[in-house]
Amino acid sequence: MSVTYYKRFRMEVDLVRGDFSQISVPRGYSLVAWRPELVAKHAEVKYESFREEIDAHVFPCLGNYAGCSRLMDEISRRTRFLPEATWLAAFKHPNAEKEFCGTISAVSDAAGYGAIQNLGVTPTHRACGIGTLLLKKCLLGFQKQGLRRAYLEVTAQNVDAVRLYERLGFRRTRTTYKAVESEASYV
Ligand SMILES: CC(C)(COP(=O)(O)OP(=O)(O)OC[C@H]1O[C@@H](n2cnc3c(N)ncnc32)[C@H](O)[C@@H]1OP(=O)(O)O)[C@@H](O)C(=O)NCCC(=O)NCCS
């Protein structure tokens, strides 16, 4: 079996110096705090956000609903799951139901870092500020817990995401390669 190697960055942000308090919620949108009964909504939004994206190749579970459901279930059952840093974004269509359109979830690690699991915004709601909003709410949740640093991992090709993270103060601290069984190539 041949293998594709995906370049990934670990990116970290200083939670002691970082100020994420400037929150603006675009018109029609709202944020929904974690409740256990929302686990399936997080999984659905995760799937809709990642299914067509590079990370669905890097982590095949992100490319199908069952995989996203298992992943979200597993994250929310971890002992270091952080409900305060886990959010859904919703959009209220005029005269229609609320549509969930963004998700972020988080845990803390053994070293006391906040660890962002998956930030995703569904395609039709991108470039409205929802990704930035969810990330800031997550980082504020870490700060409320007294955490001093946070990190995430991002695929190097995902330049939109890298730019968003850099804008909020994240800096690259490590480069890794994730091996995925497929046709052989370096990406
Ligand atoms: C990465 C991702 C989360 C970004 O979400 P988003 O909601 O589009 O993010 P934002 O809207 O906050 O920012 C995106 C861009 O829109 C711009 N923007 C924000 N509000 C805007 C507005 N009202 N009008 C126009 N542009 C706006 C931002 O300035 C930013 O521009 P830039 O990339 O040129 O700097 C989203 O593309 C996504 O879900 N991708 C697939 C899943 C994924 O890869 N997740 C990351 C895994 S590590």
PDB file of C-alpha atoms and ligand atoms in Angstrom:
ATOM      1  CA  MET A   1       0.000   0.000   0.000  1.00  0.00           C
ATOM      2  CA  SER A   2       1.383   3.446  -0.886  1.00  0.00           C
ATOM      3  CA  VAL A   3       1.219   6.468   1.356  1.00  0.00           C
ATOM      4  CA  THR A   4       0.522  10.228   1.004  1.00  0.00           C
ATOM      5  CA  TYR A   5       2.303  12.513   3.471  1.00  0.00           C
ATOM      6  CA  TYR A   6       0.389  15.631   4.515  1.00  0.00           C
ATOM      7  CA  LYS A   7       2.386  18.494   5.988  1.00  0.00           C
ATOM      8  CA  ARG A   8       0.799  19.779   9.217  1.00  0.00           C
ATOM      9  CA  PHE A   9       1.582  22.701  11.508  1.00  0.00           C
ATOM     10  CA  ARG A  10       1.141  22.813  15.252  1.00  0.00           C
ATOM     11  CA  MET A  11       0.178  26.398  16.088  1.00  0.00           C
ATOM     12  CA  GLU A  12       0.093  27.907  19.566  1.00  0.00           C
ATOM     13  CA  VAL A  13      -1.284  31.080  21.127  1.00  0.00           C
ATOM     14  CA  ASP A  14      -0.499  32.828  24.400  1.00  0.00           C
ATOM     15  CA  LEU A  15      -3.707  33.020  26.447  1.00  0.00           C
ATOM     16  CA  VAL A  16      -2.180  35.263  29.119  1.00  0.00           C
ATOM     17  CA  ARG A  17      -1.410  38.121  26.730  1.00  0.00           C
ATOM     18  CA  GLY A  18      -4.080  37.462  24.122  1.00  0.00           C
ATOM     19  CA  ASP A  19      -7.191  39.644  24.162  1.00  0.00           C
ATOM     20  CA  PHE A  20     -10.101  37.920  22.428  1.00  0.00           C
ATOM     21  CA  SER A  21     -12.840  39.992  24.031  1.00  0.00           C
ATOM     22  CA  GLN A  22     -13.806  41.983  20.902  1.00  0.00           C
ATOM     23  CA  ILE A  23     -16.719  39.817  19.844  1.00  0.00           C
ATOM     24  CA  SER A  24     -19.118  40.872  17.126  1.00  0.00           C
ATOM     25  CA  VAL A  25     -21.944  38.553  16.132  1.00  0.00           C
ATOM     26  CA  PRO A  26     -23.070  39.152  12.526  1.00  0.00           C
ATOM     27  CA  ARG A  27     -26.752  39.914  11.997  1.00  0.00           C
ATOM     28  CA  GLY A  28     -28.933  36.775  11.975  1.00  0.00           C
ATOM     29  CA  TYR A  29     -26.337  34.608  13.743  1.00  0.00           C
ATOM     30  CA  SER A  30     -26.159  33.411  17.334  1.00  0.00           C
ATOM     31  CA  LEU A  31     -23.888  31.226  19.448  1.00  0.00           C
ATOM     32  CA  VAL A  32     -25.128  28.171  21.311  1.00  0.00           C
ATOM     33  CA  ALA A  33     -23.258  26.898  24.370  1.00  0.00           C
ATOM     34  CA  TRP A  34     -22.531  23.192  24.791  1.00  0.00           C
ATOM     35  CA  ARG A  35     -25.261  20.878  26.074  1.00  0.00           C
ATOM     36  CA  PRO A  36     -24.923  17.086  25.836  1.00  0.00           C
ATOM     37  CA  GLU A  37     -28.085  16.822  23.716  1.00  0.00           C
ATOM     38  CA  LEU A  38     -26.361  18.939  21.030  1.00  0.00           C
ATOM     39  CA  VAL A  39     -23.725  16.290  20.317  1.00  0.00           C
ATOM     40  CA  ALA A  40     -25.497  15.168  17.111  1.00  0.00           C
ATOM     41  CA  LYS A  41     -25.793  18.778  15.883  1.00  0.00           C
ATOM     42  CA  HIS A  42     -22.050  19.268  16.385  1.00  0.00           C
ATOM     43  CA  ALA A  43     -21.438  16.068  14.415  1.00  0.00           C
ATOM     44  CA  GLU A  44     -23.730  17.158  11.553  1.00  0.00           C
ATOM     45  CA  VAL A  45     -22.093  20.572  11.267  1.00  0.00           C
ATOM     46  CA  LYS A  46     -18.635  18.981  11.475  1.00  0.00           C
ATOM     47  CA  TYR A  47     -19.544  16.664   8.596  1.00  0.00           C
ATOM     48  CA  GLU A  48     -21.027  19.469   6.436  1.00  0.00           C
ATOM     49  CA  SER A  49     -17.976  21.655   7.121  1.00  0.00           C
ATOM     50  CA  PHE A  50     -15.283  19.075   6.406  1.00  0.00           C
ATOM     51  CA  ARG A  51     -16.775  16.637   3.861  1.00  0.00           C
ATOM     52  CA  GLU A  52     -15.378  18.445   0.776  1.00  0.00           C
ATOM     53  CA  GLU A  53     -12.174  19.684   2.386  1.00  0.00           C
ATOM     54  CA  ILE A  54      -8.541  18.596   2.513  1.00  0.00           C
ATOM     55  CA  ASP A  55      -8.890  17.349   6.100  1.00  0.00           C
ATOM     56  CA  ALA A  56     -11.418  14.729   4.964  1.00  0.00           C
ATOM     57  CA  HIS A  57      -8.448  13.129   3.145  1.00  0.00           C
ATOM     58  CA  VAL A  58      -6.064  13.580   6.062  1.00  0.00           C
ATOM     59  CA  PHE A  59      -8.629  12.212   8.550  1.00  0.00           C
ATOM     60  CA  PRO A  60     -11.086  10.053   6.595  1.00  0.00           C
ATOM     61  CA  CYS A  61     -13.547  10.021   9.534  1.00  0.00           C
ATOM     62  CA  LEU A  62     -14.269  13.693   8.752  1.00  0.00           C
ATOM     63  CA  GLY A  63     -15.557  12.675   5.318  1.00  0.00           C
ATOM     64  CA  ASN A  64     -18.599  10.749   6.544  1.00  0.00           C
ATOM     65  CA  TYR A  65     -21.338  11.448   9.068  1.00  0.00           C
ATOM     66  CA  ALA A  66     -20.795   8.254  11.085  1.00  0.00           C
ATOM     67  CA  GLY A  67     -17.111   9.143  11.539  1.00  0.00           C
ATOM     68  CA  CYS A  68     -17.961  12.694  12.658  1.00  0.00           C
ATOM     69  CA  SER A  69     -20.554  11.340  15.050  1.00  0.00           C
ATOM     70  CA  ARG A  70     -18.083   8.898  16.630  1.00  0.00           C
ATOM     71  CA  LEU A  71     -15.441  11.603  16.855  1.00  0.00           C
ATOM     72  CA  MET A  72     -17.743  14.138  18.521  1.00  0.00           C
ATOM     73  CA  ASP A  73     -19.023  11.506  20.933  1.00  0.00           C
ATOM     74  CA  GLU A  74     -15.456  10.549  21.842  1.00  0.00           C
ATOM     75  CA  ILE A  75     -14.378  14.195  22.350  1.00  0.00           C
ATOM     76  CA  SER A  76     -17.348  14.989  24.586  1.00  0.00           C
ATOM     77  CA  ARG A  77     -16.707  11.931  26.793  1.00  0.00           C
ATOM     78  CA  ARG A  78     -13.070  12.740  27.503  1.00  0.00           C
ATOM     79  CA  THR A  79     -12.309  13.594  31.118  1.00  0.00           C
ATOM     80  CA  ARG A  80     -10.636  16.817  29.990  1.00  0.00           C
ATOM     81  CA  PHE A  81     -13.472  17.879  27.663  1.00  0.00           C
ATOM     82  CA  LEU A  82     -14.094  21.634  28.057  1.00  0.00           C
ATOM     83  CA  PRO A  83     -17.792  22.527  27.654  1.00  0.00           C
ATOM     84  CA  GLU A  84     -16.968  26.245  28.207  1.00  0.00           C
ATOM     85  CA  ALA A  85     -14.813  26.222  25.051  1.00  0.00           C
ATOM     86  CA  THR A  86     -17.232  24.217  22.885  1.00  0.00           C
ATOM     87  CA  TRP A  87     -19.736  26.153  20.769  1.00  0.00           C
ATOM     88  CA  LEU A  88     -22.178  25.921  17.902  1.00  0.00           C
ATOM     89  CA  ALA A  89     -23.044  28.818  15.595  1.00  0.00           C
ATOM     90  CA  ALA A  90     -26.580  29.134  14.287  1.00  0.00           C
ATOM     91  CA  PHE A  91     -28.265  31.235  11.618  1.00  0.00           C
ATOM     92  CA  LYS A  92     -31.933  32.191  11.757  1.00  0.00           C
ATOM     93  CA  HIS A  93     -33.461  32.499   8.313  1.00  0.00           C
ATOM     94  CA  PRO A  94     -36.338  34.995   8.181  1.00  0.00           C
ATOM     95  CA  ASN A  95     -39.587  33.032   8.659  1.00  0.00           C
ATOM     96  CA  ALA A  96     -37.698  29.753   8.819  1.00  0.00           C
ATOM     97  CA  GLU A  97     -36.028  27.427  11.245  1.00  0.00           C
ATOM     98  CA  LYS A  98     -32.679  27.951  12.874  1.00  0.00           C
ATOM     99  CA  GLU A  99     -29.830  26.361  10.889  1.00  0.00           C
ATOM    100  CA  PHE A 100     -26.658  25.263  12.681  1.00  0.00           C
ATOM    101  CA  CYS A 101     -23.661  26.400  10.632  1.00  0.00           C
ATOM    102  CA  GLY A 102     -20.473  26.304  12.721  1.00  0.00           C
ATOM    103  CA  THR A 103     -18.812  24.164  15.376  1.00  0.00           C
ATOM    104  CA  ILE A 104     -15.763  24.229  17.617  1.00  0.00           C
ATOM    105  CA  SER A 105     -14.879  21.818  20.396  1.00  0.00           C
ATOM    106  CA  ALA A 106     -12.036  21.668  22.864  1.00  0.00           C
ATOM    107  CA  VAL A 107     -10.271  19.694  25.560  1.00  0.00           C
ATOM    108  CA  SER A 108      -7.268  20.404  27.769  1.00  0.00           C
ATOM    109  CA  ASP A 109      -4.180  18.231  27.584  1.00  0.00           C
ATOM    110  CA  ALA A 110      -1.963  16.741  30.286  1.00  0.00           C
ATOM    111  CA  ALA A 111       0.391  19.747  30.086  1.00  0.00           C
ATOM    112  CA  GLY A 112      -2.477  22.160  30.816  1.00  0.00           C
ATOM    113  CA  TYR A 113      -2.778  23.471  27.262  1.00  0.00           C
ATOM    114  CA  GLY A 114      -6.144  24.158  25.673  1.00  0.00           C
ATOM    115  CA  ALA A 115      -6.439  21.901  22.637  1.00  0.00           C
ATOM    116  CA  ILE A 116      -8.821  22.937  19.856  1.00  0.00           C
ATOM    117  CA  GLN A 117     -10.293  19.869  18.215  1.00  0.00           C
ATOM    118  CA  ASN A 118     -12.170  20.900  15.082  1.00  0.00           C
ATOM    119  CA  LEU A 119     -13.241  24.337  13.884  1.00  0.00           C
ATOM    120  CA  GLY A 120     -15.650  24.125  10.973  1.00  0.00           C
ATOM    121  CA  VAL A 121     -18.094  26.461   9.236  1.00  0.00           C
ATOM    122  CA  THR A 122     -20.476  25.133   6.585  1.00  0.00           C
ATOM    123  CA  PRO A 123     -19.616  26.383   3.068  1.00  0.00           C
ATOM    124  CA  THR A 124     -22.519  28.817   2.579  1.00  0.00           C
ATOM    125  CA  HIS A 125     -21.747  30.638   5.845  1.00  0.00           C
ATOM    126  CA  ARG A 126     -18.021  31.228   5.298  1.00  0.00           C
ATOM    127  CA  ALA A 127     -16.371  34.649   5.049  1.00  0.00           C
ATOM    128  CA  CYS A 128     -18.987  36.195   7.377  1.00  0.00           C
ATOM    129  CA  GLY A 129     -16.788  36.153  10.490  1.00  0.00           C
ATOM    130  CA  ILE A 130     -18.236  32.966  12.023  1.00  0.00           C
ATOM    131  CA  GLY A 131     -14.925  31.083  12.120  1.00  0.00           C
ATOM    132  CA  THR A 132     -13.282  34.028  13.899  1.00  0.00           C
ATOM    133  CA  LEU A 133     -16.213  34.310  16.300  1.00  0.00           C
ATOM    134  CA  LEU A 134     -16.168  30.611  17.249  1.00  0.00           C
ATOM    135  CA  LEU A 135     -12.410  30.641  17.724  1.00  0.00           C
ATOM    136  CA  LYS A 136     -12.552  33.707  19.975  1.00  0.00           C
ATOM    137  CA  LYS A 137     -15.351  32.163  22.086  1.00  0.00           C
ATOM    138  CA  CYS A 138     -13.281  29.008  22.457  1.00  0.00           C
ATOM    139  CA  LEU A 139     -10.178  30.980  23.505  1.00  0.00           C
ATOM    140  CA  LEU A 140     -12.240  32.998  26.012  1.00  0.00           C
ATOM    141  CA  GLY A 141     -13.468  29.674  27.421  1.00  0.00           C
ATOM    142  CA  PHE A 142      -9.850  28.554  27.883  1.00  0.00           C
ATOM    143  CA  GLN A 143      -9.032  31.838  29.633  1.00  0.00           C
ATOM    144  CA  LYS A 144     -12.004  31.401  31.985  1.00  0.00           C
ATOM    145  CA  GLN A 145     -10.551  28.024  32.934  1.00  0.00           C
ATOM    146  CA  GLY A 146      -7.218  29.709  33.744  1.00  0.00           C
ATOM    147  CA  LEU A 147      -5.302  28.008  30.912  1.00  0.00           C
ATOM    148  CA  ARG A 148      -2.132  29.820  29.803  1.00  0.00           C
ATOM    149  CA  ARG A 149      -1.615  28.495  26.268  1.00  0.00           C
ATOM    150  CA  ALA A 150      -3.673  26.869  23.534  1.00  0.00           C
ATOM    151  CA  TYR A 151      -2.787  24.935  20.402  1.00  0.00           C
ATOM    152  CA  LEU A 152      -4.267  23.333  17.349  1.00  0.00           C
ATOM    153  CA  GLU A 153      -3.004  21.398  14.369  1.00  0.00           C
ATOM    154  CA  VAL A 154      -3.714  22.430  10.803  1.00  0.00           C
ATOM    155  CA  THR A 155      -2.896  20.993   7.392  1.00  0.00           C
ATOM    156  CA  ALA A 156      -0.344  23.273   5.669  1.00  0.00           C
ATOM    157  CA  GLN A 157      -2.401  23.401   2.448  1.00  0.00           C
ATOM    158  CA  ASN A 158      -5.321  24.870   4.408  1.00  0.00           C
ATOM    159  CA  VAL A 159      -4.089  28.419   3.886  1.00  0.00           C
ATOM    160  CA  ASP A 160      -7.421  30.083   4.766  1.00  0.00           C
ATOM    161  CA  ALA A 161      -7.407  28.427   8.170  1.00  0.00           C
ATOM    162  CA  VAL A 162      -3.710  29.193   8.781  1.00  0.00           C
ATOM    163  CA  ARG A 163      -4.372  32.874   7.973  1.00  0.00           C
ATOM    164  CA  LEU A 164      -7.315  32.984  10.396  1.00  0.00           C
ATOM    165  CA  TYR A 165      -5.209  31.454  13.180  1.00  0.00           C
ATOM    166  CA  GLU A 166      -2.295  33.842  12.558  1.00  0.00           C
ATOM    167  CA  ARG A 167      -4.677  36.796  12.655  1.00  0.00           C
ATOM    168  CA  LEU A 168      -5.736  35.777  16.175  1.00  0.00           C
ATOM    169  CA  GLY A 169      -2.120  35.454  17.339  1.00  0.00           C
ATOM    170  CA  PHE A 170      -1.349  31.772  16.742  1.00  0.00           C
ATOM    171  CA  ARG A 171       2.228  31.021  15.672  1.00  0.00           C
ATOM    172  CA  ARG A 172       3.713  27.866  14.141  1.00  0.00           C
ATOM    173  CA  THR A 173       5.712  25.884  16.680  1.00  0.00           C
ATOM    174  CA  ARG A 174       6.228  22.551  14.913  1.00  0.00           C
ATOM    175  CA  THR A 175       5.881  20.913  11.501  1.00  0.00           C
ATOM    176  CA  THR A 176       4.853  17.285  11.231  1.00  0.00           C
ATOM    177  CA  TYR A 177       3.853  14.910   8.437  1.00  0.00           C
ATOM    178  CA  LYS A 178       0.752  12.776   8.677  1.00  0.00           C
ATOM    179  CA  ALA A 179       0.928   9.568   6.692  1.00  0.00           C
ATOM    180  CA  VAL A 180      -2.301   8.485   5.005  1.00  0.00           C
ATOM    181  CA  GLU A 181      -2.529   5.259   3.055  1.00  0.00           C
ATOM    182  CA  SER A 182      -3.277   6.049  -0.593  1.00  0.00           C
ATOM    183  CA  GLU A 183      -1.341   6.764  -3.818  1.00  0.00           C
ATOM    184  CA  ALA A 184       2.270   7.739  -3.053  1.00  0.00           C
ATOM    185  CA  SER A 185       3.077  11.471  -3.148  1.00  0.00           C
ATOM    186  CA  TYR A 186       4.347  14.361  -1.014  1.00  0.00           C
ATOM    187  CA  VAL A 187       1.842  17.218  -0.551  1.00  0.00           C
TER     188      VAL A 187
HETATM  189  C1  LIG B   1     -11.327  27.757   8.080  1.00  0.00           C
HETATM  190  C2  LIG B   1     -12.790  28.125   8.310  1.00  0.00           C
HETATM  191  C3  LIG B   1     -13.212  27.599   9.684  1.00  0.00           C
HETATM  192  C4  LIG B   1     -12.922  29.656   8.317  1.00  0.00           C
HETATM  193  O1  LIG B   1     -14.268  29.979   8.660  1.00  0.00           O
HETATM  194  P1  LIG B   1     -14.949  31.369   8.197  1.00  0.00           P
HETATM  195  O2  LIG B   1     -16.226  31.453   8.902  1.00  0.00           O
HETATM  196  O3  LIG B   1     -14.951  31.474   6.723  1.00  0.00           O
HETATM  197  O4  LIG B   1     -13.903  32.414   8.818  1.00  0.00           O
HETATM  198  P2  LIG B   1     -14.070  34.008   8.875  1.00  0.00           P
HETATM  199  O5  LIG B   1     -15.288  34.426   8.127  1.00  0.00           O
HETATM  200  O6  LIG B   1     -13.959  34.432  10.278  1.00  0.00           O
HETATM  201  O7  LIG B   1     -12.763  34.489   8.107  1.00  0.00           O
HETATM  202  C5  LIG B   1     -12.542  34.102   6.753  1.00  0.00           C
HETATM  203  C6  LIG B   1     -12.323  35.325   5.876  1.00  0.00           C
HETATM  204  O8  LIG B   1     -13.543  36.049   5.724  1.00  0.00           O
HETATM  205  C7  LIG B   1     -13.308  37.417   6.008  1.00  0.00           C
HETATM  206  N1  LIG B   1     -14.543  38.005   6.520  1.00  0.00           N
HETATM  207  C8  LIG B   1     -15.019  37.914   7.785  1.00  0.00           C
HETATM  208  N2  LIG B   1     -16.186  38.593   7.880  1.00  0.00           N
HETATM  209  C9  LIG B   1     -16.440  39.081   6.650  1.00  0.00           C
HETATM  210  C10 LIG B   1     -17.500  39.846   6.098  1.00  0.00           C
HETATM  211  N3  LIG B   1     -18.528  40.234   6.839  1.00  0.00           N
HETATM  212  N4  LIG B   1     -17.432  40.161   4.793  1.00  0.00           N
HETATM  213  C11 LIG B   1     -16.413  39.770   4.030  1.00  0.00           C
HETATM  214  N5  LIG B   1     -15.379  39.023   4.484  1.00  0.00           N
HETATM  215  C12 LIG B   1     -15.395  38.703   5.781  1.00  0.00           C
HETATM  216  C13 LIG B   1     -12.186  37.384   7.020  1.00  0.00           C
HETATM  217  O9  LIG B   1     -11.506  38.614   7.091  1.00  0.00           O
HETATM  218  C14 LIG B   1     -11.323  36.323   6.427  1.00  0.00           C
HETATM  219  O10 LIG B   1     -10.601  36.833   5.339  1.00  0.00           O
HETATM  220  P3  LIG B   1      -9.102  36.373   5.009  1.00  0.00           P
HETATM  221  O11 LIG B   1      -9.116  34.868   5.005  1.00  0.00           O
HETATM  222  O12 LIG B   1      -8.846  36.949   3.680  1.00  0.00           O
HETATM  223  O13 LIG B   1      -8.241  36.908   6.070  1.00  0.00           O
HETATM  224  C15 LIG B   1     -13.701  27.565   7.183  1.00  0.00           C
HETATM  225  O14 LIG B   1     -13.156  27.929   5.933  1.00  0.00           O
HETATM  226  C16 LIG B   1     -13.894  26.055   7.226  1.00  0.00           C
HETATM  227  O15 LIG B   1     -14.751  25.539   7.931  1.00  0.00           O
HETATM  228  N6  LIG B   1     -13.091  25.301   6.446  1.00  0.00           N
HETATM  229  C17 LIG B   1     -13.258  23.849   6.346  1.00  0.00           C
HETATM  230  C18 LIG B   1     -12.944  23.141   7.646  1.00  0.00           C
HETATM  231  C19 LIG B   1     -11.519  23.440   8.057  1.00  0.00           C
HETATM  232  O16 LIG B   1     -10.589  23.295   7.282  1.00  0.00           O
HETATM  233  N7  LIG B   1     -11.348  23.848   9.329  1.00  0.00           N
HETATM  234  C20 LIG B   1     -10.045  24.153   9.898  1.00  0.00           C
HETATM  235  C21 LIG B   1      -9.398  22.900  10.375  1.00  0.00           C
HETATM  236  S1  LIG B   1      -7.810  23.233  11.131  1.00  0.00           S
END
